[in-house]
Amino acid sequence: MPVSKPSQAFTDAEILRLARPGIQALKPYVPGRSIEDVRAQYNPKRIVKLGSNENPLGANPNVLKAVAKAMPRVSLYPDGSNREVRKALAAAYKVNPEQVMVGNGSDEVLLMLALAFVKPGERVIVSENTFSEYEFSGRVLDGKIVKVPLRNFRYDLTGFEKTLKLKPKMMFLCNPNNPTGNHFTHKELESLLRKAPRQCLVVVDEAYADYSTAKDFPHCLELMKRYPNLIVSRTFSKLYGLAGLRLGYGIGDAAIIRETLRVKTPFNLNLLVQTAALTALKDKAFVRRSLSVNQKGKKQLEAGFKKLGLFFLPTEANFICFRVPRPAVELCEDLMKRGMIMRPLKSFGLPDWCRVTIGTAEQNRFFLQELKSVL
């Protein structure tokens, strides 16, 4: 048999011919800067990270103990159906386990929904100035993305209603919105659902909903009983402090969930993640403490912004979005030199805005002190 000769690496032109058409339009997700990045680049004496909306209390100690106890079993495969986690979530939300799906972060839940239902050329409606993974999930399936602008920095659900004439297959909505922190109401969502046909799936990402205290925040589980095309996704990354373990979940009509699970990869939740989830759901004290720290920190930061004369948006999440008087990327770079990490919002289409995670009282003091210095 002839032996193939060594050849040069693929050229860009060859790769373009090999790759699936359209994926060049996909924009890589831009994460917040890490502590390791900042230490390697600037090596400040102290580093406080308030850039990625993580829980400032860190991981739940009870979860860490449970995960450590489960470590000897990592040579065994986990439950591929995630039965116990789904049962525990179903009990928490008073739904059937068949209505629950879990994923490697809510990112995977959103992508699985698109994989299961979006066909090439079908329209996917998203908002401008929001989490980029909604557009990614639609575009990676060759869906046609339609963007609805924010109105006064809020989701414009009337604008979403107007897109129904385009016969979309799926809508992605973020509530509260990342990065603006504000919310749309129960009445607004119900109006959209009332007009949307059954074949248009309305996916509401409630990653930050646990932090909301708004009385008019949507009761999606109630709406789901009348509108089976409504699906909600949530996460353990924020309130439960498990961002590094990656665990998200979706709740919806049992038939929708069943079809979506057809595209699930085997063992998408590892054994340690499943252990962490079951432990975290039982620990109500950690949740109460996290919510309390967030409420106190929100008041502290709002008072600080007012004192500095900075315009900010009222928030229902665990972060605050605020405008700065010079390019946000430059300002955030200056802060990182001083050991303070927050998020410039250029990648969200808001070049003069920043987003800061609500931290502990001490973290917030450090942030406001360093922000004043660079301003």
XYZ file of C-alpha atoms in Angstrom, residues 25-267:
243
model
C -20.353 34.055 11.915
C -20.311 32.631 15.451
C -18.734 34.950 17.976
C -16.742 33.266 20.762
C -18.071 33.975 24.239
C -15.998 36.648 25.998
C -15.658 35.692 29.693
C -14.731 38.067 32.468
C -11.069 38.319 33.451
C -9.832 35.756 35.958
C -7.804 36.280 39.117
C -4.970 34.290 37.527
C -4.966 36.602 34.480
C -4.715 39.721 36.578
C -2.074 38.287 38.889
C 0.087 37.235 35.940
C -0.284 40.577 34.158
C -0.173 43.099 37.012
C 0.571 41.181 40.246
C -1.243 43.604 42.584
C -1.010 43.060 46.349
C -4.706 42.234 46.628
C -7.241 41.020 44.062
C -11.018 41.285 44.421
C -13.073 39.763 41.623
C -16.506 41.272 41.066
C -16.655 40.706 37.326
C -18.547 37.461 36.709
C -21.574 37.578 39.029
C -20.284 34.778 41.240
C -21.439 34.335 44.830
C -19.145 36.549 46.984
C -19.487 34.104 49.880
C -17.756 31.427 47.830
C -18.838 27.802 47.856
C -21.148 26.378 50.495
C -18.956 24.516 53.073
C -21.540 21.727 53.317
C -21.348 21.224 49.555
C -17.551 21.062 49.697
C -17.734 18.359 52.376
C -20.237 16.314 50.360
C -18.140 16.592 47.199
C -14.993 15.531 49.080
C -16.863 12.540 50.514
C -17.955 11.520 46.989
C -14.428 11.724 45.539
C -13.568 8.000 46.065
C -16.461 7.100 43.728
C -15.224 9.083 40.723
C -13.943 5.893 39.073
C -17.598 4.985 38.482
C -19.914 6.491 35.906
C -22.588 8.835 37.268
C -26.304 8.338 36.742
C -26.696 9.191 33.049
C -30.341 10.174 33.511
C -29.641 12.505 36.457
C -32.687 10.995 38.170
C -32.076 12.126 41.749
C -31.236 15.697 40.764
C -34.304 15.947 38.563
C -36.486 14.494 41.343
C -35.087 16.970 43.869
C -35.650 19.939 41.550
C -39.158 18.701 40.733
C -39.966 18.519 44.445
C -38.577 22.020 45.019
C -40.756 23.503 42.267
C -43.765 21.188 42.729
C -43.648 19.805 39.182
C -43.157 16.304 37.786
C -39.585 15.031 37.237
C -40.540 14.551 33.564
C -40.785 18.351 33.354
C -37.167 18.881 34.423
C -33.928 18.679 32.450
C -30.420 19.429 33.672
C -27.275 20.445 31.869
C -23.630 21.433 32.113
C -24.597 24.978 33.057
C -27.738 26.661 31.758
C -25.710 27.310 28.575
C -26.081 23.634 27.690
C -29.789 23.673 28.517
C -30.318 26.566 26.074
C -28.230 24.877 23.395
C -30.070 21.557 23.797
C -33.410 23.296 23.280
C -32.128 24.829 20.056
C -30.600 21.514 18.938
C -33.910 19.772 19.440
C -36.212 22.295 17.789
C -34.535 24.923 15.590
C -34.277 23.964 11.912
C -31.998 25.751 9.391
C -33.559 29.019 8.257
C -36.093 29.266 11.096
C -36.147 32.547 12.965
C -34.854 32.900 16.514
C -35.726 36.124 18.331
C -33.305 37.616 20.853
C -32.777 41.015 22.417
C -29.903 43.361 21.819
C -27.573 44.034 24.770
C -28.100 40.710 26.471
C -26.328 37.410 27.147
C -24.624 36.307 23.927
C -25.386 32.595 24.266
C -28.965 33.102 23.060
C -27.736 34.286 19.682
C -25.091 31.554 19.662
C -27.652 28.799 20.323
C -29.798 29.931 17.401
C -26.995 30.712 14.976
C -25.084 27.457 15.518
C -28.180 25.648 14.179
C -28.287 27.941 11.133
C -31.279 29.771 12.491
C -31.963 33.321 11.339
C -31.365 35.696 14.233
C -33.720 38.654 14.702
C -32.752 41.209 17.346
C -35.158 43.420 19.267
C -33.601 46.625 20.690
C -33.944 47.448 24.368
C -36.329 50.264 25.253
C -35.031 52.527 28.028
C -32.511 49.776 28.821
C -35.339 47.251 29.397
C -36.489 44.255 27.386
C -39.137 45.418 24.940
C -41.728 42.638 24.971
C -44.004 44.688 22.712
C -41.137 44.556 20.221
C -40.995 40.779 20.650
C -44.740 40.606 19.976
C -44.216 42.460 16.675
C -41.783 39.781 15.497
C -44.514 37.124 15.698
C -45.512 38.068 12.138
C -42.163 36.527 11.082
C -43.356 33.153 12.449
C -40.346 32.504 14.703
C -39.577 29.047 16.045
C -37.973 30.211 19.273
C -37.577 33.289 21.473
C -34.912 33.726 24.130
C -35.588 36.194 26.949
C -33.424 36.998 29.976
C -35.157 37.994 33.198
C -33.632 39.841 35.026
C -31.552 40.857 32.051
C -27.806 40.354 31.999
C -26.166 42.917 31.997
C -28.740 45.633 32.788
C -30.216 43.896 35.856
C -33.797 45.052 35.287
C -36.826 42.856 34.663
C -39.971 42.541 32.611
C -43.238 41.936 34.425
C -45.734 39.092 34.714
C -48.265 41.123 32.759
C -45.786 41.804 29.934
C -44.793 38.155 29.625
C -48.389 36.938 29.725
C -49.292 39.384 26.950
C -46.546 37.916 24.770
C -47.550 34.335 25.542
C -51.200 35.069 24.811
C -50.271 36.186 21.287
C -47.519 33.666 20.546
C -48.653 30.507 18.697
C -48.013 27.130 20.332
C -45.319 26.314 17.780
C -43.228 29.300 18.922
C -41.199 28.226 21.946
C -40.611 30.998 24.483
C -37.492 30.319 26.562
C -37.048 32.548 29.630
C -33.601 32.448 31.220
C -34.042 33.178 34.931
C -30.401 32.786 35.970
C -30.740 35.755 38.358
C -34.411 35.431 39.294
C -33.619 34.152 42.801
C -32.397 37.647 43.699
C -35.492 39.509 42.531
C -37.771 41.122 45.098
C -40.094 42.749 42.532
C -43.756 42.058 43.268
C -44.598 42.032 39.562
C -41.863 39.525 38.635
C -43.361 36.772 36.421
C -44.683 33.576 37.986
C -43.555 31.362 35.149
C -44.651 28.053 36.663
C -48.220 29.379 36.856
C -48.059 30.607 33.260
C -46.659 27.262 32.123
C -49.933 25.555 33.069
C -51.719 27.620 30.413
C -48.884 28.085 27.934
C -47.002 24.803 27.326
C -44.667 26.576 24.870
C -43.048 28.388 27.830
C -39.752 26.935 29.087
C -37.712 28.345 31.985
C -33.996 27.857 32.575
C -32.171 28.467 35.851
C -28.722 27.856 37.305
C -26.764 26.863 40.406
C -23.901 29.194 39.433
C -25.064 32.322 41.240
C -27.093 31.925 44.418
C -25.732 28.454 45.201
C -22.096 29.383 44.523
C -21.391 26.519 42.107
C -20.246 28.377 38.975
C -17.120 26.231 38.642
C -19.033 22.946 38.745
C -21.467 23.948 35.945
C -25.058 23.022 36.643
C -28.141 24.486 35.011
C -31.681 23.205 34.598
C -34.809 23.744 32.575
C -38.488 23.311 33.465
C -41.181 22.941 30.859
C -43.883 20.810 29.287
C -43.054 17.105 29.667
C -43.233 16.491 25.906
C -40.862 19.401 25.205
C -38.396 18.110 27.799
C -38.633 14.539 26.475
C -37.755 15.613 22.948
C -34.964 17.877 24.160
C -33.366 15.039 26.104
C -32.913 13.137 22.831
C -29.956 15.432 22.051
C -28.422 15.180 25.531
C -24.908 13.762 25.598
C -24.337 10.734 27.875
C -23.346 11.625 31.448
